Each structure stands twice: as C-alpha cells, then as structure tokens.
Amino acid sequence: PGASHRDHFPTAAKYIGVDIHPGEGVDIVGDAHRLSEIVESGTVDALYSFSVFEHLLFPWKVALEINRVLKPGGIVFVATHPVWPAHELPWDFWRFPVSGLTGLFSKPLGFEVVAAHEGLPAKIYSLVGDPPTRPLYLQGANLGVAAIARKIADYDQERLRWDIDIGDAIDTHYPKR
C-alpha cells in the first residue's frame, strides 16, 4: 500500500497516485471500485495498476470504472498474478491467467488489447500424496501476467452494470498496515 510508481513516468505532465490506504506516493485515498467518483471521467491518458487486481472483490466493475476515467485512446497497463500465495488477507480474491485478464479488457467493455503476456516462470510441487497433484511440477506455471489495452469506446452502461457496493457483498475490511 502506498508504494509510489512516479519514477516509472518521468515525462508525465501529471501523475495521481490512488490507493485504498494513505501512504507515500498516495495523492487520493479511495476504492478502485468507485474510481469514477474520485477521478473525473474522461480525464486520464494512462492508468497503471501493479499487483492490485487480485485484491479487487469485483475486478470486472473496476475494468468498467477504468473505462469511465480514461480518455478515448487512453492506455491501461495491468499486472497481477496467475499463481501466487495468498497475501494481504482477508482481501485476496482472484488469480488471473492471461485469458482472464484480457477478457476484462475486451471489446464489449470498450477496450482493445494491445499486448498480454504471462511471465515469471515457476514450478508447482504438491506436498501431499494426492495422485492428480503429484505431477504438477511437470507443467509450467507463471507468477505474473500483464496486459496493455487501449480504450476504443465507452462501454454500454445499460447492458454492462454492476451496481452492487462491495460493502453489501463482504463484511471484512482491508487490513491496515
């Protein structure tokens, strides 16, 4: 929480750090599920998200929120995990293969995927004698996945709606540091 990525964007005219927790590099404290309530719609040229999507209860809602705040032609970069141990509990909800991540930034949601890759190779070793899990180490696994997408259109707000507030679906709070 609060890790600044400003140094990755040295030529940006304006950089806004958003996080659910206050901290170094955080300009706006807020929930990504309500991004368009804290960042003006249609004003963002590029959005960068690193190791966040696994912590979003409704990542599809956040993809719609990203569409709302991006300008037409705006770029989004999302990096997350297809395989990773549980962390930041109790708010660790999802793992994304490349196809899951690109589905969140697909044409029906107003995006065109520019690039998407899995990386950070790993092996999975079963620590139990369950026969189906013993040969998992023979298959490849990846610890990271990333996608870059461009906003090509506003999404259809009548067809694609998710009006459920996260507080109505879960009664835990993201842990404080």
Short mmCIF file of N, CA and C in Angstrom, two decimals:
data_model
loop_
_atom_site.label_atom_id
_atom_site.label_comp_id
_atom_site.label_asym_id
_atom_site.label_seq_id
_atom_site.Cartn_x
_atom_site.Cartn_y
_atom_site.Cartn_z
N PRO A 1 0.82 -1.19 0.00
CA PRO A 1 0.00 0.00 0.00
C PRO A 1 0.86 1.25 0.00
N GLY A 2 0.50 2.18 -0.83
CA GLY A 2 1.17 3.45 -0.83
C GLY A 2 2.51 3.48 -1.56
N ALA A 3 2.86 2.43 -2.25
CA ALA A 3 4.14 2.43 -2.98
C ALA A 3 4.01 3.33 -4.20
N SER A 4 4.89 4.29 -4.32
CA SER A 4 4.81 5.22 -5.44
C SER A 4 5.49 4.64 -6.67
N HIS A 5 4.90 4.87 -7.82
CA HIS A 5 5.48 4.46 -9.10
C HIS A 5 5.76 5.68 -9.98
N ARG A 6 5.83 6.86 -9.38
CA ARG A 6 6.08 8.09 -10.13
C ARG A 6 7.35 8.00 -10.97
N ASP A 7 8.38 7.34 -10.44
CA ASP A 7 9.66 7.27 -11.16
C ASP A 7 9.56 6.49 -12.46
N HIS A 8 8.49 5.70 -12.65
CA HIS A 8 8.29 4.98 -13.91
C HIS A 8 7.74 5.91 -15.01
N PHE A 9 7.31 7.09 -14.63
CA PHE A 9 6.67 8.01 -15.57
C PHE A 9 7.31 9.41 -15.48
N PRO A 10 8.60 9.51 -15.78
CA PRO A 10 9.31 10.78 -15.58
C PRO A 10 8.83 11.91 -16.49
N THR A 11 8.20 11.60 -17.62
CA THR A 11 7.76 12.66 -18.54
C THR A 11 6.28 12.99 -18.41
N ALA A 12 5.60 12.36 -17.46
CA ALA A 12 4.17 12.63 -17.29
C ALA A 12 3.95 14.06 -16.82
N ALA A 13 3.03 14.75 -17.46
CA ALA A 13 2.71 16.11 -17.05
C ALA A 13 2.02 16.11 -15.69
N LYS A 14 1.24 15.06 -15.42
CA LYS A 14 0.53 14.95 -14.15
C LYS A 14 0.47 13.47 -13.77
N TYR A 15 0.72 13.17 -12.52
CA TYR A 15 0.66 11.81 -12.00
C TYR A 15 -0.19 11.85 -10.75
N ILE A 16 -1.18 10.96 -10.67
CA ILE A 16 -2.04 10.88 -9.49
C ILE A 16 -1.91 9.47 -8.91
N GLY A 17 -1.41 9.37 -7.71
CA GLY A 17 -1.32 8.08 -7.02
C GLY A 17 -2.60 7.83 -6.25
N VAL A 18 -3.27 6.71 -6.53
CA VAL A 18 -4.52 6.35 -5.86
C VAL A 18 -4.31 5.03 -5.15
N ASP A 19 -4.72 4.95 -3.90
CA ASP A 19 -4.63 3.70 -3.13
C ASP A 19 -5.75 3.69 -2.10
N ILE A 20 -6.07 2.51 -1.63
CA ILE A 20 -7.10 2.36 -0.61
C ILE A 20 -6.59 2.81 0.76
N HIS A 21 -5.26 2.87 0.90
CA HIS A 21 -4.61 3.32 2.14
C HIS A 21 -3.82 4.60 1.90
N PRO A 22 -3.77 5.47 2.88
CA PRO A 22 -2.86 6.61 2.74
C PRO A 22 -1.41 6.12 2.85
N GLY A 23 -0.51 6.83 2.24
CA GLY A 23 0.90 6.46 2.33
C GLY A 23 1.73 7.26 1.36
N GLU A 24 3.01 6.93 1.30
CA GLU A 24 3.93 7.62 0.40
C GLU A 24 3.46 7.46 -1.04
N GLY A 25 3.40 8.54 -1.76
CA GLY A 25 3.01 8.50 -3.16
C GLY A 25 1.52 8.45 -3.41
N VAL A 26 0.71 8.49 -2.35
CA VAL A 26 -0.75 8.44 -2.50
C VAL A 26 -1.30 9.86 -2.45
N ASP A 27 -1.88 10.29 -3.55
CA ASP A 27 -2.48 11.61 -3.63
C ASP A 27 -3.97 11.56 -3.29
N ILE A 28 -4.62 10.46 -3.66
CA ILE A 28 -6.05 10.28 -3.40
C ILE A 28 -6.25 8.92 -2.75
N VAL A 29 -6.88 8.91 -1.58
CA VAL A 29 -7.24 7.67 -0.92
C VAL A 29 -8.66 7.32 -1.37
N GLY A 30 -8.81 6.14 -1.97
CA GLY A 30 -10.13 5.76 -2.45
C GLY A 30 -10.15 4.34 -2.96
N ASP A 31 -11.33 3.85 -3.18
CA ASP A 31 -11.57 2.47 -3.62
C ASP A 31 -11.67 2.43 -5.15
N ALA A 32 -10.91 1.57 -5.78
CA ALA A 32 -10.92 1.45 -7.25
C ALA A 32 -12.30 1.05 -7.77
N HIS A 33 -13.12 0.39 -6.94
CA HIS A 33 -14.48 0.04 -7.35
C HIS A 33 -15.34 1.29 -7.58
N ARG A 34 -14.88 2.45 -7.07
CA ARG A 34 -15.59 3.72 -7.20
C ARG A 34 -14.68 4.77 -7.83
N LEU A 35 -13.80 4.34 -8.72
CA LEU A 35 -12.78 5.21 -9.29
C LEU A 35 -13.36 6.46 -9.93
N SER A 36 -14.47 6.33 -10.65
CA SER A 36 -15.04 7.49 -11.34
C SER A 36 -15.68 8.49 -10.38
N GLU A 37 -15.80 8.13 -9.11
CA GLU A 37 -16.29 9.08 -8.10
C GLU A 37 -15.16 9.92 -7.53
N ILE A 38 -13.91 9.44 -7.70
CA ILE A 38 -12.77 10.17 -7.12
C ILE A 38 -11.84 10.75 -8.18
N VAL A 39 -11.96 10.27 -9.43
CA VAL A 39 -11.20 10.80 -10.56
C VAL A 39 -12.22 11.16 -11.64
N GLU A 40 -12.13 12.36 -12.16
CA GLU A 40 -13.11 12.82 -13.14
C GLU A 40 -13.13 11.93 -14.39
N SER A 41 -14.31 11.59 -14.84
CA SER A 41 -14.48 10.75 -16.02
C SER A 41 -13.87 11.40 -17.25
N GLY A 42 -13.23 10.56 -18.08
CA GLY A 42 -12.69 11.02 -19.36
C GLY A 42 -11.50 11.94 -19.26
N THR A 43 -10.73 11.87 -18.17
CA THR A 43 -9.61 12.81 -17.98
C THR A 43 -8.24 12.15 -17.92
N VAL A 44 -8.18 10.83 -17.95
CA VAL A 44 -6.92 10.12 -17.72
C VAL A 44 -6.35 9.60 -19.04
N ASP A 45 -5.08 9.90 -19.29
CA ASP A 45 -4.40 9.42 -20.50
C ASP A 45 -3.91 7.99 -20.35
N ALA A 46 -3.44 7.65 -19.16
CA ALA A 46 -2.88 6.31 -18.93
C ALA A 46 -3.11 5.91 -17.48
N LEU A 47 -3.38 4.64 -17.28
CA LEU A 47 -3.61 4.10 -15.95
C LEU A 47 -2.71 2.89 -15.76
N TYR A 48 -2.04 2.83 -14.63
CA TYR A 48 -1.06 1.79 -14.32
C TYR A 48 -1.50 1.11 -13.04
N SER A 49 -1.64 -0.22 -13.08
CA SER A 49 -2.05 -0.99 -11.91
C SER A 49 -1.12 -2.17 -11.75
N PHE A 50 -0.46 -2.25 -10.62
CA PHE A 50 0.52 -3.31 -10.37
C PHE A 50 0.16 -4.05 -9.09
N SER A 51 -0.12 -5.35 -9.22
CA SER A 51 -0.46 -6.21 -8.08
C SER A 51 -1.64 -5.68 -7.28
N VAL A 52 -2.68 -5.27 -8.00
CA VAL A 52 -3.90 -4.77 -7.38
C VAL A 52 -5.09 -5.67 -7.69
N PHE A 53 -5.20 -6.15 -8.93
CA PHE A 53 -6.42 -6.82 -9.38
C PHE A 53 -6.76 -8.07 -8.58
N GLU A 54 -5.78 -8.74 -8.02
CA GLU A 54 -6.09 -9.91 -7.20
C GLU A 54 -6.78 -9.52 -5.89
N HIS A 55 -6.71 -8.24 -5.52
CA HIS A 55 -7.30 -7.75 -4.28
C HIS A 55 -8.65 -7.06 -4.49
N LEU A 56 -9.16 -7.06 -5.70
CA LEU A 56 -10.43 -6.42 -6.00
C LEU A 56 -11.56 -7.44 -5.93
N LEU A 57 -12.55 -7.17 -5.11
CA LEU A 57 -13.68 -8.10 -4.98
C LEU A 57 -14.41 -8.24 -6.31
N PHE A 58 -14.60 -7.13 -7.02
CA PHE A 58 -15.30 -7.13 -8.30
C PHE A 58 -14.39 -6.55 -9.38
N PRO A 59 -13.40 -7.29 -9.87
CA PRO A 59 -12.47 -6.72 -10.86
C PRO A 59 -13.15 -6.27 -12.15
N TRP A 60 -14.26 -6.90 -12.52
CA TRP A 60 -14.99 -6.50 -13.72
C TRP A 60 -15.58 -5.10 -13.53
N LYS A 61 -16.00 -4.77 -12.33
CA LYS A 61 -16.51 -3.43 -12.04
C LYS A 61 -15.38 -2.40 -12.17
N VAL A 62 -14.19 -2.76 -11.70
CA VAL A 62 -13.06 -1.85 -11.79
C VAL A 62 -12.66 -1.65 -13.26
N ALA A 63 -12.74 -2.69 -14.08
CA ALA A 63 -12.46 -2.52 -15.51
C ALA A 63 -13.42 -1.50 -16.12
N LEU A 64 -14.69 -1.54 -15.72
CA LEU A 64 -15.66 -0.55 -16.21
C LEU A 64 -15.33 0.85 -15.69
N GLU A 65 -14.89 0.93 -14.43
CA GLU A 65 -14.50 2.22 -13.86
C GLU A 65 -13.28 2.79 -14.58
N ILE A 66 -12.35 1.92 -14.94
CA ILE A 66 -11.17 2.37 -15.69
C ILE A 66 -11.61 2.93 -17.04
N ASN A 67 -12.54 2.26 -17.69
CA ASN A 67 -13.06 2.77 -18.97
C ASN A 67 -13.65 4.16 -18.78
N ARG A 68 -14.36 4.37 -17.69
CA ARG A 68 -15.01 5.67 -17.46
C ARG A 68 -13.99 6.80 -17.30
N VAL A 69 -12.88 6.55 -16.59
CA VAL A 69 -11.95 7.65 -16.32
C VAL A 69 -10.96 7.89 -17.45
N LEU A 70 -10.73 6.87 -18.30
CA LEU A 70 -9.80 7.05 -19.41
C LEU A 70 -10.39 7.94 -20.50
N LYS A 71 -9.52 8.72 -21.13
CA LYS A 71 -9.89 9.45 -22.33
C LYS A 71 -10.00 8.44 -23.48
N PRO A 72 -10.73 8.77 -24.56
CA PRO A 72 -10.70 7.90 -25.74
C PRO A 72 -9.25 7.75 -26.22
N GLY A 73 -8.83 6.52 -26.48
CA GLY A 73 -7.46 6.24 -26.87
C GLY A 73 -6.52 6.06 -25.69
N GLY A 74 -7.02 6.27 -24.46
CA GLY A 74 -6.21 6.11 -23.26
C GLY A 74 -5.73 4.68 -23.10
N ILE A 75 -4.62 4.54 -22.40
CA ILE A 75 -3.97 3.24 -22.23
C ILE A 75 -4.07 2.79 -20.78
N VAL A 76 -4.31 1.49 -20.60
CA VAL A 76 -4.27 0.88 -19.26
C VAL A 76 -3.25 -0.24 -19.28
N PHE A 77 -2.44 -0.29 -18.23
CA PHE A 77 -1.49 -1.38 -18.01
C PHE A 77 -1.87 -2.03 -16.68
N VAL A 78 -2.11 -3.35 -16.72
CA VAL A 78 -2.43 -4.09 -15.50
C VAL A 78 -1.49 -5.28 -15.40
N ALA A 79 -0.84 -5.41 -14.24
CA ALA A 79 -0.02 -6.58 -13.94
C ALA A 79 -0.56 -7.20 -12.66
N THR A 80 -0.72 -8.52 -12.67
CA THR A 80 -1.22 -9.22 -11.50
C THR A 80 -0.67 -10.64 -11.53
N HIS A 81 -1.34 -11.58 -10.89
CA HIS A 81 -0.78 -12.91 -10.70
C HIS A 81 -1.72 -14.03 -11.15
N PRO A 82 -1.22 -14.97 -11.96
CA PRO A 82 -1.99 -16.19 -12.22
C PRO A 82 -1.74 -17.23 -11.12
N VAL A 83 -0.57 -17.19 -10.49
CA VAL A 83 -0.22 -18.10 -9.39
C VAL A 83 0.55 -17.28 -8.36
N TRP A 84 0.10 -17.32 -7.12
CA TRP A 84 0.81 -16.61 -6.05
C TRP A 84 0.20 -17.03 -4.72
N PRO A 85 0.99 -17.15 -3.68
CA PRO A 85 0.42 -17.48 -2.38
C PRO A 85 -0.55 -16.38 -1.92
N ALA A 86 -1.52 -16.78 -1.10
CA ALA A 86 -2.46 -15.81 -0.54
C ALA A 86 -1.69 -14.77 0.27
N HIS A 87 -2.12 -13.50 0.16
CA HIS A 87 -1.46 -12.42 0.87
C HIS A 87 -2.46 -11.28 1.10
N GLU A 88 -2.12 -10.38 2.01
CA GLU A 88 -2.99 -9.25 2.36
C GLU A 88 -4.41 -9.73 2.68
N LEU A 89 -4.49 -10.84 3.39
CA LEU A 89 -5.79 -11.40 3.76
C LEU A 89 -6.49 -10.48 4.75
N PRO A 90 -7.80 -10.41 4.73
CA PRO A 90 -8.72 -11.28 4.00
C PRO A 90 -9.06 -10.78 2.59
N TRP A 91 -8.37 -9.76 2.09
CA TRP A 91 -8.71 -9.20 0.79
C TRP A 91 -7.77 -9.68 -0.30
N ASP A 92 -7.80 -10.96 -0.56
CA ASP A 92 -7.07 -11.57 -1.67
C ASP A 92 -8.08 -12.52 -2.32
N PHE A 93 -8.59 -12.15 -3.50
CA PHE A 93 -9.76 -12.83 -4.05
C PHE A 93 -9.52 -13.63 -5.33
N TRP A 94 -8.61 -13.21 -6.19
CA TRP A 94 -8.57 -13.76 -7.55
C TRP A 94 -7.15 -14.04 -8.01
N ARG A 95 -7.05 -14.94 -8.99
CA ARG A 95 -5.83 -15.18 -9.76
C ARG A 95 -6.24 -15.15 -11.24
N PHE A 96 -5.39 -14.56 -12.09
CA PHE A 96 -5.74 -14.32 -13.48
C PHE A 96 -4.77 -14.97 -14.44
N PRO A 97 -5.22 -15.93 -15.26
CA PRO A 97 -4.41 -16.31 -16.42
C PRO A 97 -4.52 -15.18 -17.44
N VAL A 98 -3.67 -15.22 -18.44
CA VAL A 98 -3.68 -14.15 -19.44
C VAL A 98 -5.06 -14.01 -20.09
N SER A 99 -5.75 -15.12 -20.32
CA SER A 99 -7.07 -15.04 -20.95
C SER A 99 -8.11 -14.38 -20.04
N GLY A 100 -8.00 -14.57 -18.74
CA GLY A 100 -8.91 -13.90 -17.82
C GLY A 100 -8.68 -12.40 -17.79
N LEU A 101 -7.42 -12.01 -17.78
CA LEU A 101 -7.10 -10.59 -17.75
C LEU A 101 -7.52 -9.90 -19.05
N THR A 102 -7.26 -10.55 -20.19
CA THR A 102 -7.66 -9.93 -21.46
C THR A 102 -9.18 -9.89 -21.61
N GLY A 103 -9.88 -10.82 -20.99
CA GLY A 103 -11.34 -10.78 -21.01
C GLY A 103 -11.90 -9.56 -20.30
N LEU A 104 -11.20 -9.11 -19.26
CA LEU A 104 -11.64 -7.91 -18.54
C LEU A 104 -11.45 -6.64 -19.37
N PHE A 105 -10.54 -6.70 -20.34
CA PHE A 105 -10.25 -5.52 -21.16
C PHE A 105 -10.55 -5.81 -22.63
N SER A 106 -11.69 -6.41 -22.86
CA SER A 106 -12.11 -6.82 -24.20
C SER A 106 -13.00 -5.76 -24.85
N LYS A 107 -13.33 -5.98 -26.13
CA LYS A 107 -14.13 -5.03 -26.90
C LYS A 107 -15.49 -4.73 -26.27
N PRO A 108 -16.23 -5.73 -25.73
CA PRO A 108 -17.52 -5.38 -25.13
C PRO A 108 -17.40 -4.40 -23.96
N LEU A 109 -16.22 -4.33 -23.33
CA LEU A 109 -16.00 -3.39 -22.24
C LEU A 109 -15.34 -2.10 -22.73
N GLY A 110 -15.20 -1.97 -24.06
CA GLY A 110 -14.69 -0.74 -24.65
C GLY A 110 -13.18 -0.68 -24.80
N PHE A 111 -12.52 -1.84 -24.82
CA PHE A 111 -11.06 -1.87 -24.92
C PHE A 111 -10.58 -2.71 -26.10
N GLU A 112 -9.37 -2.44 -26.50
CA GLU A 112 -8.64 -3.26 -27.47
C GLU A 112 -7.34 -3.67 -26.78
N VAL A 113 -7.10 -4.98 -26.66
CA VAL A 113 -5.87 -5.44 -26.03
C VAL A 113 -4.72 -5.23 -27.01
N VAL A 114 -3.71 -4.52 -26.56
CA VAL A 114 -2.53 -4.23 -27.38
C VAL A 114 -1.49 -5.33 -27.19
N ALA A 115 -1.32 -5.79 -25.97
CA ALA A 115 -0.36 -6.86 -25.66
C ALA A 115 -0.77 -7.51 -24.35
N ALA A 116 -0.50 -8.80 -24.23
CA ALA A 116 -0.77 -9.53 -22.99
C ALA A 116 0.15 -10.73 -22.92
N HIS A 117 0.78 -10.90 -21.78
CA HIS A 117 1.74 -11.99 -21.62
C HIS A 117 1.76 -12.50 -20.19
N GLU A 118 2.06 -13.79 -20.05
CA GLU A 118 2.37 -14.36 -18.75
C GLU A 118 3.88 -14.48 -18.68
N GLY A 119 4.42 -14.39 -17.48
CA GLY A 119 5.85 -14.49 -17.30
C GLY A 119 6.21 -14.90 -15.90
N LEU A 120 7.45 -14.70 -15.53
CA LEU A 120 8.00 -15.12 -14.25
C LEU A 120 7.77 -16.62 -14.05
N PRO A 121 8.45 -17.48 -14.83
CA PRO A 121 8.24 -18.92 -14.79
C PRO A 121 8.44 -19.50 -13.39
N ALA A 122 7.64 -20.52 -13.09
CA ALA A 122 7.70 -21.18 -11.79
C ALA A 122 7.31 -22.64 -11.95
N LYS A 123 7.52 -23.41 -10.90
CA LYS A 123 7.07 -24.81 -10.83
C LYS A 123 6.20 -24.95 -9.59
N ILE A 124 5.22 -25.84 -9.68
CA ILE A 124 4.34 -26.12 -8.55
C ILE A 124 4.64 -27.55 -8.08
N TYR A 125 4.94 -27.70 -6.80
CA TYR A 125 5.22 -29.00 -6.22
C TYR A 125 4.17 -29.31 -5.18
N SER A 126 3.49 -30.44 -5.35
CA SER A 126 2.49 -30.87 -4.40
C SER A 126 3.18 -31.44 -3.17
N LEU A 127 2.69 -31.08 -2.02
CA LEU A 127 3.25 -31.58 -0.77
C LEU A 127 2.39 -32.67 -0.16
N VAL A 128 1.43 -33.17 -0.93
CA VAL A 128 0.56 -34.25 -0.46
C VAL A 128 0.63 -35.40 -1.45
N GLY A 129 0.15 -36.56 -1.03
CA GLY A 129 0.21 -37.76 -1.87
C GLY A 129 -0.97 -37.92 -2.80
N ASP A 130 -1.75 -36.88 -3.03
CA ASP A 130 -2.92 -36.95 -3.90
C ASP A 130 -2.45 -37.19 -5.34
N PRO A 131 -2.74 -38.35 -5.93
CA PRO A 131 -2.19 -38.69 -7.25
C PRO A 131 -2.38 -37.64 -8.34
N PRO A 132 -3.53 -36.99 -8.48
CA PRO A 132 -3.65 -36.00 -9.56
C PRO A 132 -2.72 -34.79 -9.39
N THR A 133 -2.29 -34.50 -8.16
CA THR A 133 -1.46 -33.31 -7.94
C THR A 133 0.03 -33.62 -7.98
N ARG A 134 0.42 -34.86 -7.90
CA ARG A 134 1.85 -35.20 -7.84
C ARG A 134 2.62 -34.74 -9.08
N PRO A 135 2.09 -34.87 -10.32
CA PRO A 135 2.89 -34.46 -11.48
C PRO A 135 2.77 -32.98 -11.86
N LEU A 136 2.20 -32.15 -10.99
CA LEU A 136 2.06 -30.74 -11.33
C LEU A 136 3.40 -30.08 -11.66
N TYR A 137 4.48 -30.54 -11.06
CA TYR A 137 5.79 -29.93 -11.31
C TYR A 137 6.23 -30.10 -12.76
N LEU A 138 5.61 -31.04 -13.49
CA LEU A 138 5.95 -31.25 -14.89
C LEU A 138 5.34 -30.18 -15.81
N GLN A 139 4.35 -29.48 -15.30
CA GLN A 139 3.68 -28.44 -16.09
C GLN A 139 4.23 -27.07 -15.73
N GLY A 140 4.26 -26.19 -16.68
CA GLY A 140 4.73 -24.84 -16.43
C GLY A 140 3.70 -24.02 -15.67
N ALA A 141 4.18 -23.08 -14.92
CA ALA A 141 3.32 -22.13 -14.23
C ALA A 141 4.00 -20.76 -14.32
N ASN A 142 3.23 -19.73 -14.16
CA ASN A 142 3.78 -18.37 -14.20
C ASN A 142 3.28 -17.60 -12.99
N LEU A 143 4.16 -16.78 -12.45
CA LEU A 143 3.83 -15.99 -11.28
C LEU A 143 3.28 -14.62 -11.63
N GLY A 144 3.43 -14.21 -12.87
CA GLY A 144 2.97 -12.88 -13.27
C GLY A 144 2.24 -12.90 -14.59
N VAL A 145 1.36 -11.93 -14.76
CA VAL A 145 0.65 -11.72 -16.01
C VAL A 145 0.44 -10.22 -16.16
N ALA A 146 0.53 -9.74 -17.39
CA ALA A 146 0.33 -8.31 -17.63
C ALA A 146 -0.38 -8.11 -18.95
N ALA A 147 -1.15 -7.04 -19.02
CA ALA A 147 -1.85 -6.68 -20.25
C ALA A 147 -1.81 -5.17 -20.42
N ILE A 148 -1.73 -4.76 -21.68
CA ILE A 148 -1.87 -3.36 -22.06
C ILE A 148 -3.07 -3.29 -22.98
N ALA A 149 -3.97 -2.37 -22.69
CA ALA A 149 -5.17 -2.21 -23.52
C ALA A 149 -5.39 -0.72 -23.78
N ARG A 150 -6.08 -0.45 -24.86
CA ARG A 150 -6.41 0.91 -25.26
C ARG A 150 -7.93 1.06 -25.21
N LYS A 151 -8.38 2.18 -24.69
CA LYS A 151 -9.83 2.46 -24.71
C LYS A 151 -10.22 2.83 -26.12
N ILE A 152 -11.15 2.04 -26.69
CA ILE A 152 -11.62 2.32 -28.05
C ILE A 152 -13.04 2.86 -28.07
N ALA A 153 -13.75 2.72 -26.95
CA ALA A 153 -15.13 3.21 -26.89
C ALA A 153 -15.59 3.24 -25.45
N ASP A 154 -16.63 4.01 -25.19
CA ASP A 154 -17.30 3.91 -23.90
C ASP A 154 -18.05 2.58 -23.90
N TYR A 155 -18.15 1.96 -22.76
CA TYR A 155 -18.91 0.71 -22.69
C TYR A 155 -20.40 1.04 -22.60
N ASP A 156 -21.23 0.07 -22.95
CA ASP A 156 -22.68 0.22 -22.93
C ASP A 156 -23.16 0.17 -21.47
N GLN A 157 -23.46 1.34 -20.90
CA GLN A 157 -23.81 1.42 -19.49
C GLN A 157 -25.18 0.82 -19.17
N GLU A 158 -26.00 0.59 -20.16
CA GLU A 158 -27.28 -0.09 -19.91
C GLU A 158 -27.09 -1.60 -19.85
N ARG A 159 -26.25 -2.14 -20.73
CA ARG A 159 -26.01 -3.59 -20.76
C ARG A 159 -25.05 -4.04 -19.68
N LEU A 160 -24.01 -3.27 -19.44
CA LEU A 160 -22.96 -3.65 -18.50
C LEU A 160 -23.07 -2.81 -17.24
N ARG A 161 -23.70 -3.39 -16.24
CA ARG A 161 -23.90 -2.68 -14.98
C ARG A 161 -23.51 -3.59 -13.83
N TRP A 162 -22.95 -3.00 -12.82
CA TRP A 162 -22.67 -3.73 -11.59
C TRP A 162 -22.83 -2.73 -10.46
N ASP A 163 -24.06 -2.59 -10.01
CA ASP A 163 -24.41 -1.57 -9.02
C ASP A 163 -24.23 -2.04 -7.58
N ILE A 164 -23.72 -3.24 -7.40
CA ILE A 164 -23.53 -3.77 -6.05
C ILE A 164 -22.32 -3.10 -5.41
N ASP A 165 -22.52 -2.58 -4.22
CA ASP A 165 -21.43 -1.99 -3.46
C ASP A 165 -20.68 -3.12 -2.75
N ILE A 166 -19.35 -3.02 -2.66
CA ILE A 166 -18.60 -4.11 -2.04
C ILE A 166 -19.02 -4.33 -0.58
N GLY A 167 -19.45 -3.27 0.10
CA GLY A 167 -19.91 -3.40 1.48
C GLY A 167 -21.16 -4.25 1.62
N ASP A 168 -21.93 -4.38 0.53
CA ASP A 168 -23.13 -5.23 0.56
C ASP A 168 -22.78 -6.69 0.35
N ALA A 169 -21.58 -6.97 -0.15
CA ALA A 169 -21.21 -8.34 -0.50
C ALA A 169 -20.22 -8.98 0.47
N ILE A 170 -19.50 -8.16 1.22
CA ILE A 170 -18.47 -8.69 2.11
C ILE A 170 -18.42 -7.83 3.36
N ASP A 171 -18.21 -8.47 4.49
CA ASP A 171 -18.23 -7.70 5.74
C ASP A 171 -16.85 -7.57 6.39
N THR A 172 -15.80 -7.76 5.61
CA THR A 172 -14.45 -7.57 6.15
C THR A 172 -13.90 -6.24 5.66
N HIS A 173 -12.83 -5.81 6.29
CA HIS A 173 -12.16 -4.58 5.89
C HIS A 173 -10.75 -4.93 5.48
N TYR A 174 -10.26 -4.20 4.51
CA TYR A 174 -8.89 -4.43 4.07
C TYR A 174 -7.98 -4.16 5.26
N PRO A 175 -7.03 -5.03 5.51
CA PRO A 175 -6.20 -4.87 6.73
C PRO A 175 -5.37 -3.60 6.69
N LYS A 176 -5.29 -2.97 7.84
CA LYS A 176 -4.41 -1.79 7.98
C LYS A 176 -2.98 -2.28 8.16
N ARG A 177 -2.03 -1.46 7.69
CA ARG A 177 -0.62 -1.83 7.85
C ARG A 177 -0.22 -1.72 9.29
#
